[in-house]
Amino acid sequence: MTNGNKRTAGDHPLMLCFDTSTAVLAAAVCRGAEVLASRHSHAERNHAVRIVSDLKALLEEAGGEEIDGIAVGRGPGSYTGVRIGVSAAKTLAWAWDKPLVGLSSLETLAMAAGPYLRGDKQATETAAFATRHAERPVWVVPIMDARRGQVYGARFGTTDGSVWHRLDEDAIRLIGEWGPSLAACAGEAGALLVFVGEIGPHAAALEALVGAVALPLAIDAGEMGRLAAARLAIGLVDDVHGFAPNYTQLTEAETKLGDGARTEGQA
């Protein structure tokens, strides 16, 4: 893959953004909040095959200008997916000598709700959504299925989908316990609780939460551009060589290896 014509970064840097932490390969070329080209392909277990060709086609579609930086979702999420995305981003950043901005995949998933909160898109899944959040703080909770009743999750606060602040760190949690706790806290705070992301596996648990809204959204790479440009502008970039994924939990193989090591040590 090559990256063509030279350009100088300005107030609105041209960013190549992508995330492979879920079954969706989300990618976009953005100039600030403006999306020049985007792709969202369902390539579960096939990201390694698609990522190079998809990014190449995306850059050509955006006009072939030289990018100013690369933004990538660093997880949590699918172990293999996160590793593929981070490896690709590090390789491109090193080869092109461009700054690398690592983003929480859960944060970018939360920001997929931004267009609905701002009124740019209509939430067809719940017709009352637009009026329910008017004049109220909103807690957006992105979730990804982590199996066995668990989710990768975090919590972000916003009012209009433009300015966000983090309320809970990325972690793996039991939705059956965390969900009711969040709902109770949201009720006390007068906040609208909105779950976004991989809703399906946890639909029953979420439907039981009084006053909560669930939107089955995928990561929006265009929203990644908005976040990445803001961070690049103030110098929040990552060291290419030291950059690592955030897996949040040990893989099954690592867990078994650790158990084995403890057993040997105790023998």
CSV table of C-alpha atoms in Angstrom, one decimal, residues 54-265:
chain,number,residue,atom,x,y,z
A,54,ASP,CA,-10.1,-2.1,2.2
A,55,LEU,CA,-7.7,0.6,3.5
A,56,LYS,CA,-6.1,0.9,0.1
A,57,ALA,CA,-9.4,1.3,-1.7
A,58,LEU,CA,-10.6,3.8,1.0
A,59,LEU,CA,-7.6,6.1,0.6
A,60,GLU,CA,-8.1,6.1,-3.2
A,61,GLU,CA,-11.8,6.9,-2.8
A,62,ALA,CA,-10.8,9.8,-0.5
A,63,GLY,CA,-8.7,11.3,-3.2
A,64,GLY,CA,-5.2,9.9,-2.6
A,65,GLU,CA,-3.9,12.8,-0.5
A,66,GLU,CA,-1.2,12.1,2.0
A,67,ILE,CA,-2.7,11.6,5.4
A,68,ASP,CA,-1.5,13.5,8.5
A,69,GLY,CA,-2.1,10.7,11.0
A,70,ILE,CA,-3.5,7.3,11.8
A,71,ALA,CA,-6.1,6.5,14.4
A,72,VAL,CA,-6.9,3.0,15.5
A,73,GLY,CA,-9.1,1.3,18.0
A,74,ARG,CA,-6.8,-0.4,20.6
A,75,GLY,CA,-9.6,-2.5,22.2
A,76,PRO,CA,-11.0,-4.1,24.2
A,77,GLY,CA,-12.9,-6.5,22.0
A,78,SER,CA,-12.0,-9.6,19.9
A,79,TYR,CA,-8.4,-10.6,20.8
A,80,THR,CA,-7.5,-11.5,17.2
A,81,GLY,CA,-9.3,-8.5,15.8
A,82,VAL,CA,-7.7,-6.0,18.1
A,83,ARG,CA,-4.2,-7.5,17.4
A,84,ILE,CA,-4.7,-7.2,13.6
A,85,GLY,CA,-5.8,-3.6,13.8
A,86,VAL,CA,-3.1,-2.5,16.1
A,87,SER,CA,-0.4,-4.3,14.1
A,88,ALA,CA,-1.6,-2.7,10.8
A,89,ALA,CA,-1.7,0.8,12.4
A,90,LYS,CA,1.8,0.4,13.8
A,91,THR,CA,3.2,-0.8,10.5
A,92,LEU,CA,1.6,2.1,8.5
A,93,ALA,CA,2.6,4.7,11.1
A,94,TRP,CA,6.2,3.5,11.0
A,95,ALA,CA,6.4,3.1,7.2
A,96,TRP,CA,4.8,6.5,6.5
A,97,ASP,CA,6.4,8.3,9.5
A,98,LYS,CA,3.0,9.5,10.7
A,99,PRO,CA,1.7,10.1,14.3
A,100,LEU,CA,-0.4,7.3,15.8
A,101,VAL,CA,-3.5,8.0,17.9
A,102,GLY,CA,-4.8,5.0,19.9
A,103,LEU,CA,-8.4,5.2,20.8
A,104,SER,CA,-10.5,3.1,23.2
A,105,SER,CA,-12.8,0.9,21.0
A,106,LEU,CA,-15.5,1.3,23.6
A,107,GLU,CA,-15.2,5.1,23.5
A,108,THR,CA,-15.5,5.1,19.7
A,109,LEU,CA,-18.5,2.8,20.0
A,110,ALA,CA,-20.1,5.2,22.5
A,111,MET,CA,-19.6,8.0,20.1
A,112,ALA,CA,-21.7,6.1,17.5
A,113,ALA,CA,-24.6,7.4,19.5
A,114,GLY,CA,-23.5,11.0,18.8
A,115,PRO,CA,-25.4,11.5,15.5
A,116,TYR,CA,-28.6,10.4,17.2
A,117,LEU,CA,-28.1,12.7,20.1
A,118,ARG,CA,-27.3,15.6,17.8
A,119,GLY,CA,-30.3,14.9,15.7
A,120,ASP,CA,-28.2,14.0,12.6
A,121,LYS,CA,-29.8,10.6,12.5
A,122,GLN,CA,-33.1,9.1,13.6
A,123,ALA,CA,-33.1,6.2,16.1
A,124,THR,CA,-35.7,4.0,14.3
A,125,GLU,CA,-35.3,1.4,17.0
A,126,THR,CA,-37.0,3.7,19.5
A,127,ALA,CA,-39.2,6.5,18.2
A,128,ALA,CA,-39.3,8.3,21.6
A,129,PHE,CA,-35.5,8.6,21.8
A,130,ALA,CA,-35.1,12.2,20.6
A,131,THR,CA,-37.6,13.6,23.0
A,132,ARG,CA,-36.6,11.4,26.0
A,133,HIS,CA,-33.1,12.9,26.2
A,134,ALA,CA,-34.1,16.5,25.7
A,135,GLU,CA,-32.9,18.7,28.6
A,136,ARG,CA,-31.4,15.6,30.4
A,137,PRO,CA,-27.9,14.4,30.9
A,138,VAL,CA,-27.2,11.2,29.0
A,139,TRP,CA,-25.1,8.3,30.1
A,140,VAL,CA,-24.0,6.3,27.1
A,141,VAL,CA,-22.8,2.8,27.9
A,142,PRO,CA,-21.1,1.0,25.0
A,143,ILE,CA,-21.0,-2.8,25.4
A,144,MET,CA,-19.4,-5.7,23.5
A,145,ASP,CA,-20.3,-9.3,24.2
A,146,ALA,CA,-17.6,-11.1,26.3
A,147,ARG,CA,-19.7,-14.3,26.7
A,148,ARG,CA,-21.0,-16.0,29.8
A,149,GLY,CA,-23.1,-13.0,30.7
A,150,GLN,CA,-20.2,-10.7,30.6
A,151,VAL,CA,-19.6,-7.5,28.5
A,152,TYR,CA,-16.7,-5.2,27.8
A,153,GLY,CA,-18.2,-2.0,28.9
A,154,ALA,CA,-17.6,1.6,29.9
A,155,ARG,CA,-19.7,4.7,30.6
A,156,PHE,CA,-19.6,8.2,29.1
A,157,GLY,CA,-21.6,11.3,29.9
A,158,THR,CA,-22.9,13.8,27.4
A,159,THR,CA,-25.8,16.2,26.8
A,160,ASP,CA,-25.9,16.7,23.0
A,161,GLY,CA,-23.5,14.1,21.6
A,162,SER,CA,-20.8,16.7,20.9
A,163,VAL,CA,-18.9,16.9,24.2
A,164,TRP,CA,-18.2,13.8,26.1
A,165,HIS,CA,-16.6,12.9,29.4
A,166,ARG,CA,-15.7,9.5,30.7
A,167,LEU,CA,-17.5,8.2,33.8
A,168,ASP,CA,-16.3,4.6,34.0
A,169,GLU,CA,-13.1,3.0,32.8
A,170,ASP,CA,-13.0,0.2,30.2
A,171,ALA,CA,-13.5,-3.2,32.0
A,172,ILE,CA,-15.2,-6.5,31.7
A,173,ARG,CA,-18.4,-6.7,33.8
A,174,LEU,CA,-21.4,-9.0,34.5
A,175,ILE,CA,-24.3,-7.3,32.8
A,176,GLY,CA,-26.8,-8.9,35.2
A,177,GLU,CA,-25.2,-7.0,38.1
A,178,TRP,CA,-23.8,-3.9,36.4
A,179,GLY,CA,-26.9,-3.0,34.4
A,180,PRO,CA,-29.3,-2.7,37.4
A,181,SER,CA,-26.6,-0.7,39.3
A,182,LEU,CA,-26.3,1.7,36.4
A,183,ALA,CA,-30.1,2.0,36.1
A,184,ALA,CA,-30.5,2.8,39.8
A,185,CYS,CA,-27.7,5.5,39.7
A,186,ALA,CA,-29.2,7.0,36.5
A,187,GLY,CA,-32.6,7.2,38.1
A,188,GLU,CA,-31.1,9.1,41.1
A,189,ALA,CA,-29.2,11.4,38.8
A,190,GLY,CA,-32.1,12.1,36.5
A,191,ALA,CA,-30.0,10.8,33.5
A,192,LEU,CA,-31.1,8.9,30.5
A,193,LEU,CA,-29.3,5.6,30.3
A,194,VAL,CA,-28.5,4.5,26.8
A,195,PHE,CA,-26.8,1.1,26.0
A,196,VAL,CA,-25.2,0.9,22.6
A,197,GLY,CA,-23.3,-1.8,20.7
A,198,GLU,CA,-23.8,-5.6,20.8
A,199,ILE,CA,-27.3,-5.5,22.3
A,200,GLY,CA,-28.6,-8.9,21.0
A,201,PRO,CA,-26.9,-11.3,23.4
A,202,HIS,CA,-28.0,-9.2,26.4
A,203,ALA,CA,-31.4,-8.0,25.2
A,204,ALA,CA,-33.3,-9.7,28.0
A,205,ALA,CA,-31.2,-8.2,30.7
A,206,LEU,CA,-31.4,-4.7,29.2
A,207,GLU,CA,-35.1,-4.9,28.6
A,208,ALA,CA,-35.6,-5.5,32.3
A,209,LEU,CA,-33.9,-2.1,33.2
A,210,VAL,CA,-36.6,0.5,33.8
A,211,GLY,CA,-36.0,3.7,31.8
A,212,ALA,CA,-33.1,2.4,29.8
A,213,VAL,CA,-32.7,2.6,26.0
A,214,ALA,CA,-30.8,0.1,23.9
A,215,LEU,CA,-29.5,0.9,20.4
A,216,PRO,CA,-27.8,-1.9,18.4
A,217,LEU,CA,-25.0,0.3,16.9
A,218,ALA,CA,-21.7,-0.6,15.3
A,219,ILE,CA,-18.5,1.4,15.6
A,220,ASP,CA,-18.7,4.6,13.5
A,221,ALA,CA,-15.2,5.3,12.0
A,222,GLY,CA,-16.4,8.8,11.0
A,223,GLU,CA,-16.8,9.6,14.7
A,224,MET,CA,-13.3,8.2,15.3
A,225,GLY,CA,-12.1,11.0,13.0
A,226,ARG,CA,-13.7,13.7,15.2
A,227,LEU,CA,-12.1,12.3,18.3
A,228,ALA,CA,-8.7,11.6,16.8
A,229,ALA,CA,-8.3,15.0,15.2
A,230,ALA,CA,-9.0,16.7,18.6
A,231,ARG,CA,-6.3,14.6,20.3
A,232,LEU,CA,-3.8,15.1,17.5
A,233,ALA,CA,-4.3,18.8,17.8
A,234,ILE,CA,-3.1,18.9,21.4
A,235,GLY,CA,-0.3,16.4,20.9
A,236,LEU,CA,-2.0,13.3,22.4
A,237,VAL,CA,-0.2,10.7,20.3
A,238,ASP,CA,1.3,7.3,21.0
A,239,ASP,CA,4.8,6.0,20.7
A,240,VAL,CA,4.6,3.7,17.6
A,241,HIS,CA,7.0,1.1,18.9
A,242,GLY,CA,5.6,0.9,22.4
A,243,PHE,CA,2.0,1.0,21.4
A,244,ALA,CA,0.1,-2.1,22.6
A,245,PRO,CA,-3.5,-3.3,22.5
A,246,ASN,CA,-5.8,-3.1,25.5
A,247,TYR,CA,-7.2,-6.6,25.8
A,248,THR,CA,-8.8,-5.9,29.2
A,249,GLN,CA,-8.6,-9.6,30.2
A,250,LEU,CA,-6.2,-12.4,29.7
A,251,THR,CA,-6.8,-14.7,26.8
A,252,GLU,CA,-7.9,-18.3,27.5
A,253,ALA,CA,-4.4,-19.5,26.6
A,254,GLU,CA,-2.7,-17.0,28.8
A,255,THR,CA,-5.0,-17.9,31.7
A,256,LYS,CA,-4.2,-21.6,31.3
A,257,LEU,CA,-0.5,-20.9,31.1
A,258,GLY,CA,-0.7,-18.8,34.2
A,259,ASP,CA,-2.5,-21.6,36.1
A,260,GLY,CA,0.1,-24.0,34.9
A,261,ALA,CA,3.0,-21.8,36.1
A,262,ARG,CA,1.3,-21.4,39.6
A,263,THR,CA,0.9,-25.2,39.8
A,264,GLU,CA,4.5,-25.9,38.9
A,265,GLY,CA,5.6,-23.3,41.5
